[in-house]
PDB file of N, CA, C and O in Angstrom:
ATOM      1  N   UNK A   1       0.829  -1.219   0.229  1.00  0.00           N
ATOM      2  CA  UNK A   1      -0.500  -0.500   0.364  1.00  0.00           C
ATOM      3  C   UNK A   1       0.671   1.216  -0.322  1.00  0.00           C
ATOM      4  O   UNK A   1       2.109   1.451   0.668  1.00  0.00           O
ATOM      5  N   UNK A   2       0.639   2.161  -1.082  1.00  0.00           N
ATOM      6  CA  UNK A   2       1.327   3.848  -0.765  1.00  0.00           C
ATOM      7  C   UNK A   2       1.173   4.529   0.274  1.00  0.00           C
ATOM      8  O   UNK A   2      -0.588   4.393   0.423  1.00  0.00           O
ATOM      9  N   UNK A   3       2.223   5.310   0.971  1.00  0.00           N
ATOM     10  CA  UNK A   3       1.687   6.198   1.822  1.00  0.00           C
ATOM     11  C   UNK A   3       0.942   7.863   1.050  1.00  0.00           C
ATOM     12  O   UNK A   3       1.414   8.168   0.066  1.00  0.00           O
ATOM     13  N   UNK A   4      -0.425   7.465   1.992  1.00  0.00           N
ATOM     14  CA  UNK A   4      -0.780   8.976   0.946  1.00  0.00           C
ATOM     15  C   UNK A   4      -0.322  10.076   1.482  1.00  0.00           C
ATOM     16  O   UNK A   4       0.270  10.171   2.545  1.00  0.00           O
ATOM     17  N   UNK A   5      -0.396  11.086   0.518  1.00  0.00           N
ATOM     18  CA  UNK A   5      -0.505  12.217   0.527  1.00  0.00           C
ATOM     19  C   UNK A   5      -1.010  13.042   1.338  1.00  0.00           C
ATOM     20  O   UNK A   5      -2.145  13.930   0.586  1.00  0.00           O
ATOM     21  N   UNK A   6      -0.923  14.043   2.354  1.00  0.00           N
ATOM     22  CA  UNK A   6      -2.249  15.750   2.366  1.00  0.00           C
ATOM     23  C   UNK A   6      -1.040  17.059   2.296  1.00  0.00           C
ATOM     24  O   UNK A   6      -0.024  17.243   2.427  1.00  0.00           O
ATOM     25  N   UNK A   7      -1.265  17.624   1.143  1.00  0.00           N
ATOM     26  CA  UNK A   7      -0.826  18.685   0.953  1.00  0.00           C
ATOM     27  C   UNK A   7      -1.399  19.542   0.617  1.00  0.00           C
ATOM     28  O   UNK A   7      -2.752  19.638  -0.122  1.00  0.00           O
ATOM     29  N   UNK A   8      -1.344  20.884   1.229  1.00  0.00           N
ATOM     30  CA  UNK A   8      -2.518  21.448   1.064  1.00  0.00           C
ATOM     31  C   UNK A   8      -1.913  23.279   1.599  1.00  0.00           C
ATOM     32  O   UNK A   8      -1.019  23.473   2.189  1.00  0.00           O
ATOM     33  N   UNK A   9      -2.714  24.294   0.873  1.00  0.00           N
ATOM     34  CA  UNK A   9      -1.468  25.317   1.229  1.00  0.00           C
ATOM     35  C   UNK A   9      -2.682  25.955   1.690  1.00  0.00           C
ATOM     36  O   UNK A   9      -3.784  26.230   1.870  1.00  0.00           O
ATOM     37  N   UNK A  10      -1.985  26.309   3.458  1.00  0.00           N
ATOM     38  CA  UNK A  10      -2.810  27.307   4.464  1.00  0.00           C
ATOM     39  C   UNK A  10      -2.272  28.452   4.686  1.00  0.00           C
ATOM     40  O   UNK A  10      -1.200  28.541   4.916  1.00  0.00           O
ATOM     41  N   UNK A  11      -3.349  29.408   4.550  1.00  0.00           N
ATOM     42  CA  UNK A  11      -2.427  30.841   4.531  1.00  0.00           C
ATOM     43  C   UNK A  11      -2.716  31.885   6.066  1.00  0.00           C
ATOM     44  O   UNK A  11      -1.795  33.031   6.135  1.00  0.00           O
ATOM     45  N   UNK A  12      -3.993  31.346   5.832  1.00  0.00           N
ATOM     46  CA  UNK A  12      -4.412  32.443   7.411  1.00  0.00           C
ATOM     47  C   UNK A  12      -5.553  31.184   8.088  1.00  0.00           C
ATOM     48  O   UNK A  12      -5.488  29.660   7.858  1.00  0.00           O
ATOM     49  N   UNK A  13      -5.767  31.743   9.560  1.00  0.00           N
ATOM     50  CA  UNK A  13      -7.072  30.699  10.413  1.00  0.00           C
ATOM     51  C   UNK A  13      -8.133  30.860   9.702  1.00  0.00           C
ATOM     52  O   UNK A  13      -8.582  29.915   9.668  1.00  0.00           O
ATOM     53  N   UNK A  14      -8.339  30.999   8.472  1.00  0.00           N
ATOM     54  CA  UNK A  14      -9.469  31.040   7.994  1.00  0.00           C
ATOM     55  C   UNK A  14      -9.600  29.955   7.104  1.00  0.00           C
ATOM     56  O   UNK A  14     -10.319  29.291   7.132  1.00  0.00           O
ATOM     57  N   UNK A  15      -8.251  29.667   6.196  1.00  0.00           N
ATOM     58  CA  UNK A  15      -8.137  28.735   5.474  1.00  0.00           C
ATOM     59  C   UNK A  15      -8.440  27.330   6.192  1.00  0.00           C
ATOM     60  O   UNK A  15      -8.712  26.522   5.960  1.00  0.00           O
ATOM     61  N   UNK A  16      -7.378  27.182   7.512  1.00  0.00           N
ATOM     62  CA  UNK A  16      -7.284  26.364   8.286  1.00  0.00           C
ATOM     63  C   UNK A  16      -8.821  25.407   8.591  1.00  0.00           C
ATOM     64  O   UNK A  16      -9.509  24.442   8.752  1.00  0.00           O
ATOM     65  N   UNK A  17      -9.211  26.971   8.850  1.00  0.00           N
ATOM     66  CA  UNK A  17     -10.728  26.420  10.032  1.00  0.00           C
ATOM     67  C   UNK A  17     -11.940  25.442   8.553  1.00  0.00           C
ATOM     68  O   UNK A  17     -12.736  24.790   8.676  1.00  0.00           O
ATOM     69  N   UNK A  18     -11.526  26.253   7.335  1.00  0.00           N
ATOM     70  CA  UNK A  18     -12.596  25.720   6.260  1.00  0.00           C
ATOM     71  C   UNK A  18     -11.867  24.392   6.047  1.00  0.00           C
ATOM     72  O   UNK A  18     -12.858  23.313   5.427  1.00  0.00           O
ATOM     73  N   UNK A  19     -10.623  24.534   6.011  1.00  0.00           N
ATOM     74  CA  UNK A  19      -9.931  22.885   5.572  1.00  0.00           C
ATOM     75  C   UNK A  19     -10.028  21.756   6.298  1.00  0.00           C
ATOM     76  O   UNK A  19     -10.513  20.671   5.998  1.00  0.00           O
ATOM     77  N   UNK A  20      -9.908  21.501   7.805  1.00  0.00           N
ATOM     78  CA  UNK A  20     -10.479  20.971   8.785  1.00  0.00           C
ATOM     79  C   UNK A  20     -12.079  20.779   8.650  1.00  0.00           C
ATOM     80  O   UNK A  20     -12.307  19.825   8.882  1.00  0.00           O
ATOM     81  N   UNK A  21     -13.460  21.715   8.731  1.00  0.00           N
ATOM     82  CA  UNK A  21     -14.635  21.613   8.127  1.00  0.00           C
ATOM     83  C   UNK A  21     -14.597  20.214   7.033  1.00  0.00           C
ATOM     84  O   UNK A  21     -15.645  19.959   7.167  1.00  0.00           O
ATOM     85  N   UNK A  22     -14.071  20.911   5.626  1.00  0.00           N
ATOM     86  CA  UNK A  22     -13.719  19.838   5.071  1.00  0.00           C
ATOM     87  C   UNK A  22     -13.796  18.573   5.672  1.00  0.00           C
ATOM     88  O   UNK A  22     -14.538  16.973   5.026  1.00  0.00           O
ATOM     89  N   UNK A  23     -12.458  18.466   5.672  1.00  0.00           N
ATOM     90  CA  UNK A  23     -12.076  17.176   6.495  1.00  0.00           C
ATOM     91  C   UNK A  23     -13.101  16.935   7.049  1.00  0.00           C
ATOM     92  O   UNK A  23     -13.732  15.375   6.833  1.00  0.00           O
ATOM     93  N   UNK A  24     -13.994  17.114   8.543  1.00  0.00           N
ATOM     94  CA  UNK A  24     -15.176  16.542   9.297  1.00  0.00           C
ATOM     95  C   UNK A  24     -16.200  15.881   7.760  1.00  0.00           C
ATOM     96  O   UNK A  24     -16.126  15.228   8.197  1.00  0.00           O
ATOM     97  N   UNK A  25     -16.293  16.942   7.090  1.00  0.00           N
ATOM     98  CA  UNK A  25     -17.353  16.392   6.071  1.00  0.00           C
ATOM     99  C   UNK A  25     -17.331  14.931   5.624  1.00  0.00           C
ATOM    100  O   UNK A  25     -17.754  14.194   5.383  1.00  0.00           O
ATOM    101  N   UNK A  26     -15.865  15.247   4.753  1.00  0.00           N
ATOM    102  CA  UNK A  26     -15.681  13.324   4.217  1.00  0.00           C
ATOM    103  C   UNK A  26     -15.604  12.719   5.305  1.00  0.00           C
ATOM    104  O   UNK A  26     -16.114  11.315   4.421  1.00  0.00           O
ATOM    105  N   UNK A  27     -14.635  12.968   6.142  1.00  0.00           N
ATOM    106  CA  UNK A  27     -15.008  11.793   7.525  1.00  0.00           C
ATOM    107  C   UNK A  27     -16.511  10.837   8.075  1.00  0.00           C
ATOM    108  O   UNK A  27     -16.439  10.224   8.092  1.00  0.00           O
ATOM    109  N   UNK A  28     -17.231  12.438   8.396  1.00  0.00           N
ATOM    110  CA  UNK A  28     -18.913  11.888   8.259  1.00  0.00           C
ATOM    111  C   UNK A  28     -18.846  10.884   7.374  1.00  0.00           C
ATOM    112  O   UNK A  28     -20.059   9.522   7.755  1.00  0.00           O
ATOM    113  N   UNK A  29     -18.691  11.379   6.128  1.00  0.00           N
ATOM    114  CA  UNK A  29     -19.696  10.925   4.821  1.00  0.00           C
ATOM    115  C   UNK A  29     -18.721   9.517   4.643  1.00  0.00           C
ATOM    116  O   UNK A  29     -19.471   8.454   4.247  1.00  0.00           O
ATOM    117  N   UNK A  30     -17.416   9.109   5.031  1.00  0.00           N
ATOM    118  CA  UNK A  30     -17.210   8.032   4.630  1.00  0.00           C
ATOM    119  C   UNK A  30     -17.360   7.159   5.932  1.00  0.00           C
ATOM    120  O   UNK A  30     -17.789   5.645   5.850  1.00  0.00           O
ATOM    121  N   UNK A  31     -17.326   7.482   7.175  1.00  0.00           N
ATOM    122  CA  UNK A  31     -18.177   7.039   8.662  1.00  0.00           C
ATOM    123  C   UNK A  31     -19.379   6.526   8.309  1.00  0.00           C
ATOM    124  O   UNK A  31     -19.450   5.519   8.714  1.00  0.00           O
ATOM    125  N   UNK A  32     -20.346   6.861   7.861  1.00  0.00           N
ATOM    126  CA  UNK A  32     -21.912   6.914   7.506  1.00  0.00           C
ATOM    127  C   UNK A  32     -22.026   5.612   6.325  1.00  0.00           C
ATOM    128  O   UNK A  32     -22.783   4.577   6.580  1.00  0.00           O
ATOM    129  N   UNK A  33     -20.922   6.003   5.460  1.00  0.00           N
ATOM    130  CA  UNK A  33     -21.217   4.656   4.526  1.00  0.00           C
ATOM    131  C   UNK A  33     -20.351   3.270   5.323  1.00  0.00           C
ATOM    132  O   UNK A  33     -21.063   2.805   5.066  1.00  0.00           O
ATOM    133  N   UNK A  34     -19.057   3.862   5.887  1.00  0.00           N
ATOM    134  CA  UNK A  34     -19.390   1.891   6.460  1.00  0.00           C
ATOM    135  C   UNK A  34     -20.001   1.366   7.812  1.00  0.00           C
ATOM    136  O   UNK A  34     -20.485   0.687   8.080  1.00  0.00           O
ATOM    137  N   UNK A  35     -20.547   2.516   8.534  1.00  0.00           N
ATOM    138  CA  UNK A  35     -21.289   2.212   9.661  1.00  0.00           C
ATOM    139  C   UNK A  35     -22.529   0.721   8.199  1.00  0.00           C
ATOM    140  O   UNK A  35     -23.402   0.538   9.017  1.00  0.00           O
ATOM    141  N   UNK A  36     -23.089   1.620   7.286  1.00  0.00           N
ATOM    142  CA  UNK A  36     -24.374   1.112   6.573  1.00  0.00           C
ATOM    143  C   UNK A  36     -23.408  -0.072   6.092  1.00  0.00           C
ATOM    144  O   UNK A  36     -24.206  -1.090   6.102  1.00  0.00           O
ATOM    145  N   UNK A  37     -22.455  -0.505   5.337  1.00  0.00           N
ATOM    146  CA  UNK A  37     -22.105  -1.552   4.702  1.00  0.00           C
ATOM    147  C   UNK A  37     -21.048  -2.441   5.303  1.00  0.00           C
ATOM    148  O   UNK A  37     -21.260  -3.876   4.983  1.00  0.00           O
ATOM    149  N   UNK A  38     -19.906  -1.756   5.811  1.00  0.00           N
ATOM    150  CA  UNK A  38     -19.586  -2.348   7.221  1.00  0.00           C
ATOM    151  C   UNK A  38     -18.269  -3.302   6.137  1.00  0.00           C
ATOM    152  O   UNK A  38     -18.000  -4.801   6.263  1.00  0.00           O
ATOM    153  N   UNK A  39     -17.822  -2.630   5.298  1.00  0.00           N
ATOM    154  CA  UNK A  39     -17.236  -2.916   4.235  1.00  0.00           C
ATOM    155  C   UNK A  39     -15.815  -2.763   4.709  1.00  0.00           C
ATOM    156  O   UNK A  39     -15.689  -1.711   5.456  1.00  0.00           O
ATOM    157  N   UNK A  40     -14.608  -4.342   4.358  1.00  0.00           N
ATOM    158  CA  UNK A  40     -13.400  -3.883   4.710  1.00  0.00           C
ATOM    159  C   UNK A  40     -12.975  -2.524   4.712  1.00  0.00           C
ATOM    160  O   UNK A  40     -12.006  -1.887   5.198  1.00  0.00           O
ATOM    161  N   UNK A  41     -12.836  -2.137   3.012  1.00  0.00           N
ATOM    162  CA  UNK A  41     -11.379  -0.990   2.667  1.00  0.00           C
ATOM    163  C   UNK A  41     -12.503   0.042   2.523  1.00  0.00           C
ATOM    164  O   UNK A  41     -11.638   1.206   2.894  1.00  0.00           O
ATOM    165  N   UNK A  42     -13.390   0.048   3.276  1.00  0.00           N
ATOM    166  CA  UNK A  42     -14.008   1.620   3.259  1.00  0.00           C
ATOM    167  C   UNK A  42     -13.694   1.860   4.894  1.00  0.00           C
ATOM    168  O   UNK A  42     -14.031   3.234   5.369  1.00  0.00           O
ATOM    169  N   UNK A  43     -13.564   0.435   6.098  1.00  0.00           N
ATOM    170  CA  UNK A  43     -12.771   1.176   7.097  1.00  0.00           C
ATOM    171  C   UNK A  43     -12.056   1.784   7.031  1.00  0.00           C
ATOM    172  O   UNK A  43     -11.772   2.493   7.708  1.00  0.00           O
ATOM    173  N   UNK A  44     -11.303   0.413   6.011  1.00  0.00           N
ATOM    174  CA  UNK A  44      -9.853   1.992   6.090  1.00  0.00           C
ATOM    175  C   UNK A  44      -9.565   3.016   5.063  1.00  0.00           C
ATOM    176  O   UNK A  44      -8.907   3.938   5.831  1.00  0.00           O
ATOM    177  N   UNK A  45     -10.446   3.309   4.524  1.00  0.00           N
ATOM    178  CA  UNK A  45     -10.536   4.838   4.194  1.00  0.00           C
ATOM    179  C   UNK A  45     -11.095   5.857   5.463  1.00  0.00           C
ATOM    180  O   UNK A  45     -10.847   6.540   5.487  1.00  0.00           O
ATOM    181  N   UNK A  46     -12.299   5.933   6.435  1.00  0.00           N
ATOM    182  CA  UNK A  46     -12.471   5.849   7.355  1.00  0.00           C
ATOM    183  C   UNK A  46     -11.181   6.366   8.390  1.00  0.00           C
ATOM    184  O   UNK A  46     -10.440   6.992   8.765  1.00  0.00           O
ATOM    185  N   UNK A  47     -10.256   4.995   8.506  1.00  0.00           N
ATOM    186  CA  UNK A  47      -9.026   5.374   9.240  1.00  0.00           C
ATOM    187  C   UNK A  47      -8.107   6.058   8.707  1.00  0.00           C
ATOM    188  O   UNK A  47      -7.422   7.506   8.774  1.00  0.00           O
ATOM    189  N   UNK A  48      -7.618   5.775   6.936  1.00  0.00           N
ATOM    190  CA  UNK A  48      -7.026   7.538   6.813  1.00  0.00           C
ATOM    191  C   UNK A  48      -8.042   8.750   6.596  1.00  0.00           C
ATOM    192  O   UNK A  48      -7.254   9.877   7.062  1.00  0.00           O
ATOM    193  N   UNK A  49      -9.351   9.186   6.929  1.00  0.00           N
ATOM    194  CA  UNK A  49      -9.806  10.528   6.758  1.00  0.00           C
ATOM    195  C   UNK A  49      -9.128  10.625   7.895  1.00  0.00           C
ATOM    196  O   UNK A  49      -9.426  12.407   8.640  1.00  0.00           O
ATOM    197  N   UNK A  50      -9.700   9.737   9.465  1.00  0.00           N
ATOM    198  CA  UNK A  50      -9.423   9.693  10.325  1.00  0.00           C
ATOM    199  C   UNK A  50      -7.649  10.776  10.506  1.00  0.00           C
ATOM    200  O   UNK A  50      -8.057  11.938  11.508  1.00  0.00           O
ATOM    201  N   UNK A  51      -7.340  10.239   9.882  1.00  0.00           N
ATOM    202  CA  UNK A  51      -5.419  10.539  10.283  1.00  0.00           C
ATOM    203  C   UNK A  51      -5.140  11.644   9.801  1.00  0.00           C
ATOM    204  O   UNK A  51      -4.793  12.830  10.282  1.00  0.00           O
ATOM    205  N   UNK A  52      -6.146  12.482   8.271  1.00  0.00           N
ATOM    206  CA  UNK A  52      -5.594  14.030   7.903  1.00  0.00           C
ATOM    207  C   UNK A  52      -6.641  14.753   8.488  1.00  0.00           C
ATOM    208  O   UNK A  52      -5.996  15.659   8.980  1.00  0.00           O
ATOM    209  N   UNK A  53      -7.626  14.488   9.277  1.00  0.00           N
ATOM    210  CA  UNK A  53      -8.063  15.356  10.263  1.00  0.00           C
ATOM    211  C   UNK A  53      -7.411  15.733  11.221  1.00  0.00           C
ATOM    212  O   UNK A  53      -7.132  16.499  11.594  1.00  0.00           O
ATOM    213  N   UNK A  54      -6.827  14.391  11.523  1.00  0.00           N
ATOM    214  CA  UNK A  54      -5.780  14.654  12.902  1.00  0.00           C
ATOM    215  C   UNK A  54      -4.528  15.453  12.901  1.00  0.00           C
ATOM    216  O   UNK A  54      -4.112  16.107  13.607  1.00  0.00           O
ATOM    217  N   UNK A  55      -4.066  14.828  11.041  1.00  0.00           N
ATOM    218  CA  UNK A  55      -2.824  15.889  11.057  1.00  0.00           C
ATOM    219  C   UNK A  55      -3.385  17.747  11.105  1.00  0.00           C
ATOM    220  O   UNK A  55      -2.476  18.616  11.133  1.00  0.00           O
ATOM    221  N   UNK A  56      -4.948  17.846  10.762  1.00  0.00           N
ATOM    222  CA  UNK A  56      -5.355  19.571  10.879  1.00  0.00           C
ATOM    223  C   UNK A  56      -5.595  20.110  12.511  1.00  0.00           C
ATOM    224  O   UNK A  56      -5.273  20.811  12.131  1.00  0.00           O
ATOM    225  N   UNK A  57      -6.224  18.798  12.573  1.00  0.00           N
ATOM    226  CA  UNK A  57      -6.448  19.440  14.336  1.00  0.00           C
ATOM    227  C   UNK A  57      -6.225  18.217  14.967  1.00  0.00           C
ATOM    228  O   UNK A  57      -6.976  16.830  15.200  1.00  0.00           O
ATOM    229  N   UNK A  58      -5.066  18.219  15.872  1.00  0.00           N
ATOM    230  CA  UNK A  58      -4.676  17.160  16.133  1.00  0.00           C
ATOM    231  C   UNK A  58      -5.475  17.404  17.400  1.00  0.00           C
ATOM    232  O   UNK A  58      -5.098  15.993  18.198  1.00  0.00           O
ATOM    233  N   UNK A  59      -6.326  17.374  18.357  1.00  0.00           N
ATOM    234  CA  UNK A  59      -6.875  17.426  19.551  1.00  0.00           C
ATOM    235  C   UNK A  59      -8.444  16.110  18.774  1.00  0.00           C
ATOM    236  O   UNK A  59      -9.074  15.696  19.513  1.00  0.00           O
ATOM    237  N   UNK A  60      -8.336  16.452  17.165  1.00  0.00           N
ATOM    238  CA  UNK A  60      -9.173  15.043  16.911  1.00  0.00           C
ATOM    239  C   UNK A  60      -8.654  13.537  16.926  1.00  0.00           C
ATOM    240  O   UNK A  60      -7.355  13.563  16.900  1.00  0.00           O
ATOM    241  N   UNK A  61      -9.282  12.736  17.902  1.00  0.00           N
ATOM    242  CA  UNK A  61      -9.074  11.409  18.109  1.00  0.00           C
ATOM    243  C   UNK A  61     -10.318  10.717  17.516  1.00  0.00           C
ATOM    244  O   UNK A  61     -11.383  11.270  17.357  1.00  0.00           O
ATOM    245  N   UNK A  62     -10.051   9.358  16.999  1.00  0.00           N
ATOM    246  CA  UNK A  62     -10.381   8.513  16.616  1.00  0.00           C
ATOM    247  C   UNK A  62     -10.656   7.339  16.856  1.00  0.00           C
ATOM    248  O   UNK A  62      -9.185   6.869  16.583  1.00  0.00           O
ATOM    249  N   UNK A  63     -11.539   6.295  17.954  1.00  0.00           N
ATOM    250  CA  UNK A  63     -10.984   4.975  18.132  1.00  0.00           C
ATOM    251  C   UNK A  63     -11.327   3.822  16.432  1.00  0.00           C
ATOM    252  O   UNK A  63     -13.115   3.308  16.556  1.00  0.00           O
ATOM    253  N   UNK A  64     -11.416   3.400  16.342  1.00  0.00           N
ATOM    254  CA  UNK A  64     -12.220   2.084  15.445  1.00  0.00           C
ATOM    255  C   UNK A  64     -12.077   0.842  15.605  1.00  0.00           C
ATOM    256  O   UNK A  64     -11.895   0.574  16.613  1.00  0.00           O
ATOM    257  N   UNK A  65     -13.300   0.487  15.688  1.00  0.00           N
ATOM    258  CA  UNK A  65     -14.110  -0.604  16.365  1.00  0.00           C
ATOM    259  C   UNK A  65     -13.137  -1.536  15.430  1.00  0.00           C
ATOM    260  O   UNK A  65     -11.912  -2.241  15.188  1.00  0.00           O
TER     261      UNK A  65
END
């Protein structure tokens, strides 16, 4: 598996807040899909989105089941 890269250009706090909100939305979309399907590759996507969100917001944490 290739290591994913997260490249963002954040110029100010408003940009950071926008990117965090966008990642939160992506995470919730994928997580809700996983809860409905319980497909393992979707669970992996949930973990990836959680990791990306944690990079932007270190206070975010997620415990996968």
